[in-house]
Amino acid sequence: MKTDDLVTMLATGAGADERPPGANRRFALAIGWGALGTSLLMAVLLGVRDDLAQSTGLPMFWVKFAFVAALTAASVVAALRLSRPGVSLGRAPIALAAPLLAIWALAGVVLLAAEPAERSALVFGETWVWCPLNITVLSMPVWATSMWAMKGLAPTRLHLAGAACGLLAGAVGALVYTLHCPELAAPFLAVWYVLGLLVPTAAGALIGPRLLRW
Amino acid sequence: MQRTGTGDPANATEERLREALVRGLAGDAAAYHGFLKELGSRLRAFFRKRLARAPDEVEDLVQETLLAVHNQRHTYDPDQPLTAWVHAIAKYKFVDLVRRRARRENITDPLDDANEVLAASDTDASEARRDLAQLLRVLPDRQRLPILHVKIEGLSVLETARLTGMSVSAVKIGVHRGLKALAAMIRGGR
């Protein structure tokens, strides 16, 4: 087929082709369905903790919630920007780094202020074995749906695009997990939550290129 | 948005192509045809320069990139510079080609200057080595027939639906998926 014929073919009836939804709508759908899946998964596997009402009165619960929510928002922005050709990341890396640096700084302050004998308890809490694993499991629904959203768009940096989807999945998983997780110490969050986020992010970065090619 | 140097030919090209694409996206098939045609010429010049050692790959890559531009046109935001969008797609397809051909020797010159993507034009549309018409024939009927009737014979979606017994939305989806499948076949190296 000559290129001119291809051009004519592509242009013929182009208004009538099915034009798929754009980035915003795709990611809105992905996060909506994915978060629903994550919530169901948590309800079945873990459940909401009994003293949730009590802990929502504690400032540290909201610090934890804000930390994860900020990461969710920043990773949505990063994923949206990476899903379209020729769009730079803009300030997304700063928005991603800010909550991480904030929680690490807070963890440092808390550890410095604590008695040496208490420090290990602040870092490990009671559930450090489970936390990264639970966040990873809870990230799976959004991992799948956000990869679907990205796949229907046109990322040109596939490792980064995969990583952004993975981080988004981890952040939504962690957000839902805050309703179960009893840990409130900043050092715990700074280590185990971050580790839980890293697993789906790394998986996205590694598998992204294979999944997202177009 | 502040525009500087509107007399600059690069800006004039960007402006003209952007307007044609925006009108095309709104359903103006003639404007869209003009957009793709001029874009093809620009891409040909852009790739020819960078594939100087593999001139017979140029037309294939032009066609592949045009198909990608069409398939991904829902990712273009009219507020975005068209040059940046096109360059990112062209570069992506170019790099993809280079990777596919990685077993062979290095055949390319670098292509990092975004502004160059629309800078020159080459209307000498030669025959591609890969025949898309051949690939179209391999598609399953639910994709092949919508493309044949709507995109090649120029029937309306409704007429195609009546002719094939498919639903209107199945015809639209068939066109869209078929063109994506075509891109995937090219990628698979057929």
mmCIF file of C-alpha atoms in Angstrom:
data_model
loop_
_atom_site.group_PDB
_atom_site.id
_atom_site.type_symbol
_atom_site.label_atom_id
_atom_site.label_comp_id
_atom_site.label_asym_id
_atom_site.label_seq_id
_atom_site.Cartn_x
_atom_site.Cartn_y
_atom_site.Cartn_z
ATOM 1 C CA MET A 1 0.000 0.000 0.000
ATOM 2 C CA LYS A 2 1.321 3.432 -0.919
ATOM 3 C CA THR A 3 1.591 6.015 1.825
ATOM 4 C CA ASP A 4 -0.907 8.278 0.084
ATOM 5 C CA ASP A 5 -3.400 5.414 0.071
ATOM 6 C CA LEU A 6 -2.794 4.825 3.752
ATOM 7 C CA VAL A 7 -3.396 8.520 4.448
ATOM 8 C CA THR A 8 -6.639 8.403 2.489
ATOM 9 C CA MET A 9 -7.700 5.259 4.273
ATOM 10 C CA LEU A 10 -6.994 6.679 7.714
ATOM 11 C CA ALA A 11 -8.793 9.940 6.953
ATOM 12 C CA THR A 12 -11.856 8.325 5.364
ATOM 13 C CA GLY A 13 -14.687 8.262 7.863
ATOM 14 C CA ALA A 14 -12.280 9.272 10.614
ATOM 15 C CA GLY A 15 -15.019 11.166 12.396
ATOM 16 C CA ALA A 16 -17.022 7.962 12.568
ATOM 17 C CA ASP A 17 -14.361 5.690 14.072
ATOM 18 C CA GLU A 18 -14.666 4.743 17.624
ATOM 19 C CA ARG A 19 -12.477 7.275 19.408
ATOM 20 C CA PRO A 20 -11.460 5.846 22.776
ATOM 21 C CA PRO A 21 -11.731 7.885 25.976
ATOM 22 C CA GLY A 22 -8.833 10.151 26.868
ATOM 23 C CA ALA A 23 -6.338 9.840 29.704
ATOM 24 C CA ASN A 24 -8.425 11.449 32.445
ATOM 25 C CA ARG A 25 -11.441 9.259 31.882
ATOM 26 C CA ARG A 26 -9.428 6.085 31.546
ATOM 27 C CA PHE A 27 -7.566 6.680 34.794
ATOM 28 C CA ALA A 28 -10.759 7.734 36.592
ATOM 29 C CA LEU A 29 -12.303 4.410 35.576
ATOM 30 C CA ALA A 30 -9.161 2.507 36.485
ATOM 31 C CA ILE A 31 -8.916 4.037 39.948
ATOM 32 C CA GLY A 32 -12.645 3.681 40.595
ATOM 33 C CA TRP A 33 -12.865 -0.005 39.710
ATOM 34 C CA GLY A 34 -9.441 -0.752 41.143
ATOM 35 C CA ALA A 35 -10.205 0.897 44.477
ATOM 36 C CA LEU A 36 -13.450 -1.048 44.637
ATOM 37 C CA GLY A 37 -11.471 -4.248 44.080
ATOM 38 C CA THR A 38 -8.948 -3.253 46.737
ATOM 39 C CA SER A 39 -11.722 -2.504 49.247
ATOM 40 C CA LEU A 40 -13.367 -5.861 48.596
ATOM 41 C CA LEU A 41 -10.028 -7.608 48.901
ATOM 42 C CA MET A 42 -9.406 -5.970 52.246
ATOM 43 C CA ALA A 43 -12.913 -6.706 53.499
ATOM 44 C CA VAL A 44 -12.437 -10.380 52.654
ATOM 45 C CA LEU A 45 -8.805 -10.852 53.694
ATOM 46 C CA LEU A 46 -8.223 -8.416 56.533
ATOM 47 C CA GLY A 47 -11.295 -6.491 57.631
ATOM 48 C CA VAL A 48 -11.468 -3.005 59.125
ATOM 49 C CA ARG A 49 -9.934 -2.742 62.564
ATOM 50 C CA ASP A 50 -12.338 -2.592 65.501
ATOM 51 C CA ASP A 51 -10.897 0.514 67.090
ATOM 52 C CA LEU A 52 -10.862 2.530 63.872
ATOM 53 C CA ALA A 53 -13.258 5.130 65.299
ATOM 54 C CA GLN A 54 -10.905 5.586 68.231
ATOM 55 C CA SER A 55 -7.774 6.004 66.160
ATOM 56 C CA THR A 56 -9.357 8.528 63.791
ATOM 57 C CA GLY A 57 -9.281 10.840 66.815
ATOM 58 C CA LEU A 58 -5.484 10.673 66.890
ATOM 59 C CA PRO A 59 -3.504 13.252 64.872
ATOM 60 C CA MET A 60 -1.002 10.590 63.804
ATOM 61 C CA PHE A 61 -3.748 8.635 62.031
ATOM 62 C CA TRP A 62 -4.353 11.667 59.850
ATOM 63 C CA VAL A 63 -0.648 12.231 59.275
ATOM 64 C CA LYS A 64 -0.449 8.659 58.002
ATOM 65 C CA PHE A 65 -3.556 9.151 55.896
ATOM 66 C CA ALA A 66 -2.237 12.442 54.456
ATOM 67 C CA PHE A 67 1.123 10.837 53.667
ATOM 68 C CA VAL A 68 -0.476 8.090 51.625
ATOM 69 C CA ALA A 69 -3.100 10.384 50.073
ATOM 70 C CA ALA A 70 -0.393 12.821 48.925
ATOM 71 C CA LEU A 71 1.497 9.965 47.286
ATOM 72 C CA THR A 72 -1.683 8.799 45.591
ATOM 73 C CA ALA A 73 -2.373 12.244 44.166
ATOM 74 C CA ALA A 74 1.212 12.723 42.996
ATOM 75 C CA SER A 75 1.330 9.323 41.320
ATOM 76 C CA VAL A 76 -1.944 10.017 39.497
ATOM 77 C CA VAL A 77 -0.414 13.203 38.105
ATOM 78 C CA ALA A 78 2.767 11.372 37.125
ATOM 79 C CA ALA A 79 0.834 8.561 35.423
ATOM 80 C CA LEU A 80 -1.366 11.010 33.510
ATOM 81 C CA ARG A 81 1.636 12.944 32.279
ATOM 82 C CA LEU A 82 3.529 9.808 31.289
ATOM 83 C CA SER A 83 0.528 8.482 29.379
ATOM 84 C CA ARG A 84 0.702 11.137 26.654
ATOM 85 C CA PRO A 85 3.520 11.610 24.130
ATOM 86 C CA GLY A 86 5.597 14.745 24.444
ATOM 87 C CA VAL A 87 4.325 15.749 27.891
ATOM 88 C CA SER A 88 7.093 16.307 30.430
ATOM 89 C CA LEU A 89 6.853 15.110 34.016
ATOM 90 C CA GLY A 90 6.683 18.733 35.160
ATOM 91 C CA ARG A 91 6.615 18.998 38.925
ATOM 92 C CA ALA A 92 5.446 15.439 39.469
ATOM 93 C CA PRO A 93 8.847 14.248 40.804
ATOM 94 C CA ILE A 94 8.805 17.025 43.408
ATOM 95 C CA ALA A 95 5.238 16.154 44.372
ATOM 96 C CA LEU A 96 6.325 12.523 44.787
ATOM 97 C CA ALA A 97 9.452 13.338 46.753
ATOM 98 C CA ALA A 98 7.784 15.785 49.151
ATOM 99 C CA PRO A 99 5.652 13.311 51.161
ATOM 100 C CA LEU A 100 8.528 10.814 51.254
ATOM 101 C CA LEU A 101 11.016 13.371 52.539
ATOM 102 C CA ALA A 102 8.443 14.657 55.025
ATOM 103 C CA ILE A 103 7.781 11.209 56.518
ATOM 104 C CA TRP A 104 11.504 10.431 56.675
ATOM 105 C CA ALA A 105 12.202 13.753 58.396
ATOM 106 C CA LEU A 106 9.389 13.133 60.872
ATOM 107 C CA ALA A 107 10.697 9.614 61.503
ATOM 108 C CA GLY A 108 14.159 11.026 62.168
ATOM 109 C CA VAL A 109 12.816 13.531 64.668
ATOM 110 C CA VAL A 110 10.734 10.897 66.456
ATOM 111 C CA LEU A 111 13.684 8.501 66.686
ATOM 112 C CA LEU A 112 16.032 11.180 67.966
ATOM 113 C CA ALA A 113 13.553 12.234 70.624
ATOM 114 C CA ALA A 114 12.891 8.670 71.792
ATOM 115 C CA GLU A 115 14.801 6.768 74.444
ATOM 116 C CA PRO A 116 17.340 4.459 72.764
ATOM 117 C CA ALA A 117 15.576 1.412 74.189
ATOM 118 C CA GLU A 118 12.263 2.395 72.525
ATOM 119 C CA ARG A 119 13.645 3.021 69.076
ATOM 120 C CA SER A 120 13.457 -0.503 67.828
ATOM 121 C CA ALA A 121 9.781 -0.732 68.829
ATOM 122 C CA LEU A 122 9.066 2.487 66.922
ATOM 123 C CA VAL A 123 10.586 1.104 63.754
ATOM 124 C CA PHE A 124 9.278 -2.448 63.881
ATOM 125 C CA GLY A 125 5.937 -1.919 65.610
ATOM 126 C CA GLU A 126 3.982 -5.151 65.888
ATOM 127 C CA THR A 127 3.173 -5.864 62.266
ATOM 128 C CA TRP A 128 6.296 -5.110 60.252
ATOM 129 C CA VAL A 129 6.316 -8.587 58.772
ATOM 130 C CA TRP A 130 2.809 -8.161 57.381
ATOM 131 C CA CYS A 131 2.724 -4.526 56.354
ATOM 132 C CA PRO A 132 4.681 -4.621 53.055
ATOM 133 C CA LEU A 133 3.046 -7.916 52.141
ATOM 134 C CA ASN A 134 -0.476 -6.612 52.808
ATOM 135 C CA ILE A 135 0.119 -3.415 50.861
ATOM 136 C CA THR A 136 1.491 -5.434 47.958
ATOM 137 C CA VAL A 137 -1.539 -7.725 47.908
ATOM 138 C CA LEU A 138 -3.947 -4.787 48.201
ATOM 139 C CA SER A 139 -2.175 -3.013 45.332
ATOM 140 C CA MET A 140 -2.991 -5.735 42.828
ATOM 141 C CA PRO A 141 -6.434 -4.583 41.621
ATOM 142 C CA VAL A 142 -5.296 -1.029 40.848
ATOM 143 C CA TRP A 143 -2.065 -2.405 39.413
ATOM 144 C CA ALA A 144 -4.067 -4.286 36.822
ATOM 145 C CA THR A 145 -6.598 -1.542 36.078
ATOM 146 C CA SER A 146 -4.056 1.265 35.843
ATOM 147 C CA MET A 147 -1.911 -0.811 33.485
ATOM 148 C CA TRP A 148 -5.063 -1.266 31.393
ATOM 149 C CA ALA A 149 -5.591 2.506 31.419
ATOM 150 C CA MET A 150 -1.983 3.184 30.466
ATOM 151 C CA LYS A 151 -2.059 0.504 27.775
ATOM 152 C CA GLY A 152 -4.897 2.310 25.987
ATOM 153 C CA LEU A 153 -2.905 5.551 25.883
ATOM 154 C CA ALA A 154 0.512 6.244 24.432
ATOM 155 C CA PRO A 155 3.350 6.211 26.973
ATOM 156 C CA THR A 156 6.749 6.666 25.378
ATOM 157 C CA ARG A 157 8.849 6.046 28.488
ATOM 158 C CA LEU A 158 7.666 2.597 29.351
ATOM 159 C CA HIS A 159 9.756 1.893 32.472
ATOM 160 C CA LEU A 160 8.617 5.137 34.066
ATOM 161 C CA ALA A 161 5.023 4.692 32.955
ATOM 162 C CA GLY A 162 4.967 1.191 34.440
ATOM 163 C CA ALA A 163 6.537 2.460 37.654
ATOM 164 C CA ALA A 164 3.960 5.258 37.929
ATOM 165 C CA CYS A 165 1.113 2.746 37.556
ATOM 166 C CA GLY A 166 2.745 0.516 40.165
ATOM 167 C CA LEU A 167 3.214 3.374 42.598
ATOM 168 C CA LEU A 168 -0.369 4.484 42.086
ATOM 169 C CA ALA A 169 -1.484 0.938 42.818
ATOM 170 C CA GLY A 170 0.672 0.750 45.943
ATOM 171 C CA ALA A 171 -0.555 4.140 47.167
ATOM 172 C CA VAL A 172 -4.233 3.198 46.762
ATOM 173 C CA GLY A 173 -3.494 -0.139 48.428
ATOM 174 C CA ALA A 174 -1.799 1.650 51.326
ATOM 175 C CA LEU A 175 -4.642 4.158 51.562
ATOM 176 C CA VAL A 176 -7.163 1.359 52.036
ATOM 177 C CA TYR A 177 -4.759 -0.481 54.336
ATOM 178 C CA THR A 178 -4.719 2.481 56.755
ATOM 179 C CA LEU A 179 -8.241 1.380 57.734
ATOM 180 C CA HIS A 180 -6.829 -1.930 58.981
ATOM 181 C CA CYS A 181 -3.288 -1.152 60.036
ATOM 182 C CA PRO A 182 -2.797 -0.417 63.764
ATOM 183 C CA GLU A 183 0.643 1.182 63.402
ATOM 184 C CA LEU A 184 0.926 4.932 63.913
ATOM 185 C CA ALA A 185 4.644 5.565 64.489
ATOM 186 C CA ALA A 186 6.339 7.667 61.816
ATOM 187 C CA PRO A 187 9.480 5.453 61.736
ATOM 188 C CA PHE A 188 7.289 2.445 60.969
ATOM 189 C CA LEU A 189 5.634 4.271 58.065
ATOM 190 C CA ALA A 190 8.971 5.558 56.805
ATOM 191 C CA VAL A 191 10.306 2.027 56.453
ATOM 192 C CA TRP A 192 7.526 -0.512 55.968
ATOM 193 C CA TYR A 193 4.925 1.511 54.116
ATOM 194 C CA VAL A 194 7.609 2.751 51.768
ATOM 195 C CA LEU A 195 8.806 -0.808 51.247
ATOM 196 C CA GLY A 196 5.222 -1.903 50.547
ATOM 197 C CA LEU A 197 4.942 0.851 47.928
ATOM 198 C CA LEU A 198 8.237 -0.109 46.341
ATOM 199 C CA VAL A 199 7.186 -3.675 45.523
ATOM 200 C CA PRO A 200 4.360 -2.804 43.065
ATOM 201 C CA THR A 201 6.396 0.142 41.772
ATOM 202 C CA ALA A 202 9.364 -2.064 40.934
ATOM 203 C CA ALA A 203 7.067 -4.674 39.409
ATOM 204 C CA GLY A 204 5.551 -1.952 37.226
ATOM 205 C CA ALA A 205 8.931 -0.656 36.142
ATOM 206 C CA LEU A 206 10.120 -4.158 35.251
ATOM 207 C CA ILE A 207 6.994 -5.477 33.532
ATOM 208 C CA GLY A 208 5.815 -2.129 32.124
ATOM 209 C CA PRO A 209 7.856 -2.176 28.923
ATOM 210 C CA ARG A 210 6.565 -5.600 27.949
ATOM 211 C CA LEU A 211 2.961 -4.766 28.814
ATOM 212 C CA LEU A 212 2.707 -1.228 27.497
ATOM 213 C CA ARG A 213 4.293 -1.374 24.039
ATOM 214 C CA TRP A 214 2.255 0.088 21.231
ATOM 215 C CA MET B 1 -0.002 31.398 25.690
ATOM 216 C CA GLN B 2 2.591 33.845 24.461
ATOM 217 C CA ARG B 3 3.728 33.336 20.917
ATOM 218 C CA THR B 4 6.992 34.758 19.734
ATOM 219 C CA GLY B 5 8.355 34.986 16.225
ATOM 220 C CA THR B 6 5.186 34.109 14.322
ATOM 221 C CA GLY B 7 7.055 34.809 11.095
ATOM 222 C CA ASP B 8 9.223 31.762 11.768
ATOM 223 C CA PRO B 9 8.435 28.986 9.236
ATOM 224 C CA ALA B 10 8.641 26.328 11.957
ATOM 225 C CA ASN B 11 5.931 28.113 13.932
ATOM 226 C CA ALA B 12 3.817 28.550 10.825
ATOM 227 C CA THR B 13 4.016 24.811 10.122
ATOM 228 C CA GLU B 14 3.194 23.962 13.718
ATOM 229 C CA GLU B 15 0.233 26.341 13.664
ATOM 230 C CA ARG B 16 -1.145 25.117 10.348
ATOM 231 C CA LEU B 17 -0.797 21.432 11.191
ATOM 232 C CA ARG B 18 -2.213 21.905 14.662
ATOM 233 C CA GLU B 19 -5.284 23.640 13.296
ATOM 234 C CA ALA B 20 -5.789 20.927 10.697
ATOM 235 C CA LEU B 21 -5.533 18.217 13.346
ATOM 236 C CA VAL B 22 -7.910 19.974 15.731
ATOM 237 C CA ARG B 23 -10.451 20.390 12.924
ATOM 238 C CA GLY B 24 -9.886 16.782 11.936
ATOM 239 C CA LEU B 25 -10.485 15.583 15.493
ATOM 240 C CA ALA B 26 -13.756 17.518 15.452
ATOM 241 C CA GLY B 27 -14.839 15.433 12.435
ATOM 242 C CA ASP B 28 -13.546 17.410 9.421
ATOM 243 C CA ALA B 29 -12.231 14.549 7.251
ATOM 244 C CA ALA B 30 -10.731 16.841 4.584
ATOM 245 C CA ALA B 31 -8.724 18.768 7.162
ATOM 246 C CA TYR B 32 -7.615 15.494 8.717
ATOM 247 C CA HIS B 33 -6.554 14.166 5.327
ATOM 248 C CA GLY B 34 -4.493 17.316 4.736
ATOM 249 C CA PHE B 35 -2.943 16.976 8.161
ATOM 250 C CA LEU B 36 -1.879 13.354 7.648
ATOM 251 C CA LYS B 37 -0.566 14.049 4.161
ATOM 252 C CA GLU B 38 1.647 16.925 5.188
ATOM 253 C CA LEU B 39 2.703 15.098 8.329
ATOM 254 C CA GLY B 40 3.751 12.147 6.163
ATOM 255 C CA SER B 41 5.993 14.389 4.069
ATOM 256 C CA ARG B 42 7.572 15.901 7.175
ATOM 257 C CA LEU B 43 8.133 12.500 8.737
ATOM 258 C CA ARG B 44 9.673 11.193 5.523
ATOM 259 C CA ALA B 45 12.273 13.969 5.520
ATOM 260 C CA PHE B 46 12.869 13.518 9.245
ATOM 261 C CA PHE B 47 13.424 9.771 9.021
ATOM 262 C CA ARG B 48 15.321 9.870 5.729
ATOM 263 C CA LYS B 49 17.965 12.002 7.362
ATOM 264 C CA ARG B 50 18.300 9.621 10.263
ATOM 265 C CA LEU B 51 18.112 6.394 8.326
ATOM 266 C CA ALA B 52 20.622 7.447 5.698
ATOM 267 C CA ARG B 53 22.171 4.006 5.825
ATOM 268 C CA ALA B 54 18.855 2.180 5.504
ATOM 269 C CA PRO B 55 16.801 4.176 3.007
ATOM 270 C CA ASP B 56 14.450 1.286 2.293
ATOM 271 C CA GLU B 57 13.237 1.376 5.914
ATOM 272 C CA VAL B 58 12.067 4.984 5.633
ATOM 273 C CA GLU B 59 8.690 4.475 4.006
ATOM 274 C CA ASP B 60 7.783 1.616 6.342
ATOM 275 C CA LEU B 61 8.570 3.808 9.306
ATOM 276 C CA VAL B 62 6.579 6.733 7.876
ATOM 277 C CA GLN B 63 3.562 4.477 7.483
ATOM 278 C CA GLU B 64 3.977 2.969 10.901
ATOM 279 C CA THR B 65 4.214 6.399 12.496
ATOM 280 C CA LEU B 66 1.186 7.722 10.622
ATOM 281 C CA LEU B 67 -0.788 4.718 11.800
ATOM 282 C CA ALA B 68 0.397 5.356 15.361
ATOM 283 C CA VAL B 69 -0.537 9.040 15.162
ATOM 284 C CA HIS B 70 -3.997 8.021 13.992
ATOM 285 C CA ASN B 71 -4.437 5.273 16.585
ATOM 286 C CA GLN B 72 -3.231 7.480 19.436
ATOM 287 C CA ARG B 73 -4.925 10.705 18.393
ATOM 288 C CA HIS B 74 -7.055 10.649 21.541
ATOM 289 C CA THR B 75 -3.876 11.385 23.503
ATOM 290 C CA TYR B 76 -3.382 14.766 21.827
ATOM 291 C CA ASP B 77 -4.404 17.734 23.933
ATOM 292 C CA PRO B 78 -5.032 20.842 21.753
ATOM 293 C CA ASP B 79 -3.260 23.000 24.351
ATOM 294 C CA GLN B 80 -0.082 21.005 23.820
ATOM 295 C CA PRO B 81 2.480 21.909 21.136
ATOM 296 C CA LEU B 82 1.862 19.568 18.210
ATOM 297 C CA THR B 83 5.586 19.389 17.473
ATOM 298 C CA ALA B 84 6.330 17.883 20.882
ATOM 299 C CA TRP B 85 3.543 15.321 20.529
ATOM 300 C CA VAL B 86 4.539 14.262 17.014
ATOM 301 C CA HIS B 87 8.218 14.183 17.867
ATOM 302 C CA ALA B 88 7.624 11.939 20.872
ATOM 303 C CA ILE B 89 5.633 9.489 18.724
ATOM 304 C CA ALA B 90 8.137 9.597 15.854
ATOM 305 C CA LYS B 91 11.049 9.071 18.199
ATOM 306 C CA TYR B 92 9.261 6.241 19.995
ATOM 307 C CA LYS B 93 8.535 4.456 16.720
ATOM 308 C CA PHE B 94 12.059 5.075 15.502
ATOM 309 C CA VAL B 95 13.612 3.662 18.667
ATOM 310 C CA ASP B 96 11.225 0.727 18.495
ATOM 311 C CA LEU B 97 12.366 0.005 14.946
ATOM 312 C CA VAL B 98 16.009 0.261 15.929
ATOM 313 C CA ARG B 99 15.448 -2.197 18.791
ATOM 314 C CA ARG B 100 13.650 -4.599 16.497
ATOM 315 C CA ARG B 101 16.514 -4.443 14.078
ATOM 316 C CA ALA B 102 19.108 -4.529 16.863
ATOM 317 C CA ARG B 103 20.514 -7.830 15.685
ATOM 318 C CA ARG B 104 21.658 -6.049 12.574
ATOM 319 C CA GLU B 105 24.316 -3.396 12.554
ATOM 320 C CA ASN B 106 23.649 0.105 13.730
ATOM 321 C CA ILE B 107 21.894 1.956 10.925
ATOM 322 C CA THR B 108 20.972 5.304 12.383
ATOM 323 C CA ASP B 109 21.998 8.831 13.109
ATOM 324 C CA PRO B 110 20.830 10.537 16.305
ATOM 325 C CA LEU B 111 17.421 12.227 16.438
ATOM 326 C CA ASP B 112 17.191 14.252 19.591
ATOM 327 C CA ASP B 113 16.252 17.665 18.252
ATOM 328 C CA ALA B 114 12.466 17.937 18.679
ATOM 329 C CA ASN B 115 12.167 20.987 16.445
ATOM 330 C CA GLU B 116 13.506 19.111 13.471
ATOM 331 C CA VAL B 117 10.589 16.743 13.276
ATOM 332 C CA LEU B 118 8.471 19.143 11.223
ATOM 333 C CA ALA B 119 11.305 21.206 9.786
ATOM 334 C CA ALA B 120 11.659 19.700 6.345
ATOM 335 C CA SER B 121 9.276 18.110 3.891
ATOM 336 C CA ASP B 122 9.686 15.290 1.409
ATOM 337 C CA THR B 123 6.655 14.488 -0.722
ATOM 338 C CA ASP B 124 8.274 11.733 -2.722
ATOM 339 C CA ALA B 125 6.122 8.956 -1.310
ATOM 340 C CA SER B 126 7.668 5.805 -2.564
ATOM 341 C CA GLU B 127 6.276 2.333 -2.134
ATOM 342 C CA ALA B 128 6.798 0.824 1.289
ATOM 343 C CA ARG B 129 8.441 -2.562 1.453
ATOM 344 C CA ARG B 130 5.854 -3.860 3.831
ATOM 345 C CA ASP B 131 2.427 -4.020 2.216
ATOM 346 C CA LEU B 132 -0.283 -2.921 4.627
ATOM 347 C CA ALA B 133 -2.976 -4.085 2.217
ATOM 348 C CA GLN B 134 -1.551 -7.572 2.599
ATOM 349 C CA LEU B 135 -1.664 -7.320 6.383
ATOM 350 C CA LEU B 136 -5.238 -6.022 6.302
ATOM 351 C CA ARG B 137 -6.322 -9.217 4.583
ATOM 352 C CA VAL B 138 -5.092 -11.259 7.549
ATOM 353 C CA LEU B 139 -7.361 -9.494 10.064
ATOM 354 C CA PRO B 140 -10.419 -11.366 11.326
ATOM 355 C CA ASP B 141 -13.680 -10.475 9.547
ATOM 356 C CA ARG B 142 -15.088 -8.469 12.455
ATOM 357 C CA GLN B 143 -12.180 -6.043 11.942
ATOM 358 C CA ARG B 144 -11.394 -6.530 8.271
ATOM 359 C CA LEU B 145 -14.921 -5.876 6.980
ATOM 360 C CA PRO B 146 -15.469 -2.612 8.910
ATOM 361 C CA ILE B 147 -12.094 -1.320 7.681
ATOM 362 C CA LEU B 148 -12.786 -2.430 4.130
ATOM 363 C CA HIS B 149 -16.228 -0.825 3.925
ATOM 364 C CA VAL B 150 -15.765 2.278 6.088
ATOM 365 C CA LYS B 151 -12.136 3.187 5.532
ATOM 366 C CA ILE B 152 -11.449 1.964 2.017
ATOM 367 C CA GLU B 153 -14.799 1.989 0.210
ATOM 368 C CA GLY B 154 -15.981 5.037 2.138
ATOM 369 C CA LEU B 155 -19.368 3.673 3.199
ATOM 370 C CA SER B 156 -20.980 5.110 6.310
ATOM 371 C CA VAL B 157 -20.965 3.166 9.558
ATOM 372 C CA LEU B 158 -24.702 2.631 9.221
ATOM 373 C CA GLU B 159 -24.424 1.266 5.685
ATOM 374 C CA THR B 160 -21.609 -1.019 6.774
ATOM 375 C CA ALA B 161 -23.653 -2.260 9.687
ATOM 376 C CA ARG B 162 -26.560 -3.069 7.371
ATOM 377 C CA LEU B 163 -24.289 -4.722 4.813
ATOM 378 C CA THR B 164 -22.433 -6.933 7.278
ATOM 379 C CA GLY B 165 -25.169 -7.545 9.807
ATOM 380 C CA MET B 166 -22.952 -6.125 12.531
ATOM 381 C CA SER B 167 -24.181 -3.561 15.040
ATOM 382 C CA VAL B 168 -23.157 0.081 14.610
ATOM 383 C CA SER B 169 -20.928 0.019 17.660
ATOM 384 C CA ALA B 170 -19.362 -3.277 16.559
ATOM 385 C CA VAL B 171 -18.442 -1.612 13.249
ATOM 386 C CA LYS B 172 -16.845 1.347 15.037
ATOM 387 C CA ILE B 173 -14.981 -0.906 17.443
ATOM 388 C CA GLY B 174 -13.935 -3.161 14.569
ATOM 389 C CA VAL B 175 -12.311 -0.245 12.749
ATOM 390 C CA HIS B 176 -10.523 0.926 15.867
ATOM 391 C CA ARG B 177 -9.337 -2.497 16.996
ATOM 392 C CA GLY B 178 -8.422 -3.501 13.465
ATOM 393 C CA LEU B 179 -6.114 -0.519 13.006
ATOM 394 C CA LYS B 180 -4.549 -1.262 16.382
ATOM 395 C CA ALA B 181 -4.100 -4.892 15.382
ATOM 396 C CA LEU B 182 -2.444 -3.707 12.186
ATOM 397 C CA ALA B 183 0.058 -1.703 14.243
ATOM 398 C CA ALA B 184 0.664 -4.748 16.432
ATOM 399 C CA MET B 185 1.323 -6.932 13.386
ATOM 400 C CA ILE B 186 3.856 -4.418 12.106
ATOM 401 C CA ARG B 187 5.478 -4.394 15.548
ATOM 402 C CA GLY B 188 5.611 -8.151 15.514
ATOM 403 C CA GLY B 189 7.834 -7.803 12.485
ATOM 404 C CA ARG B 190 5.602 -9.223 9.768
#
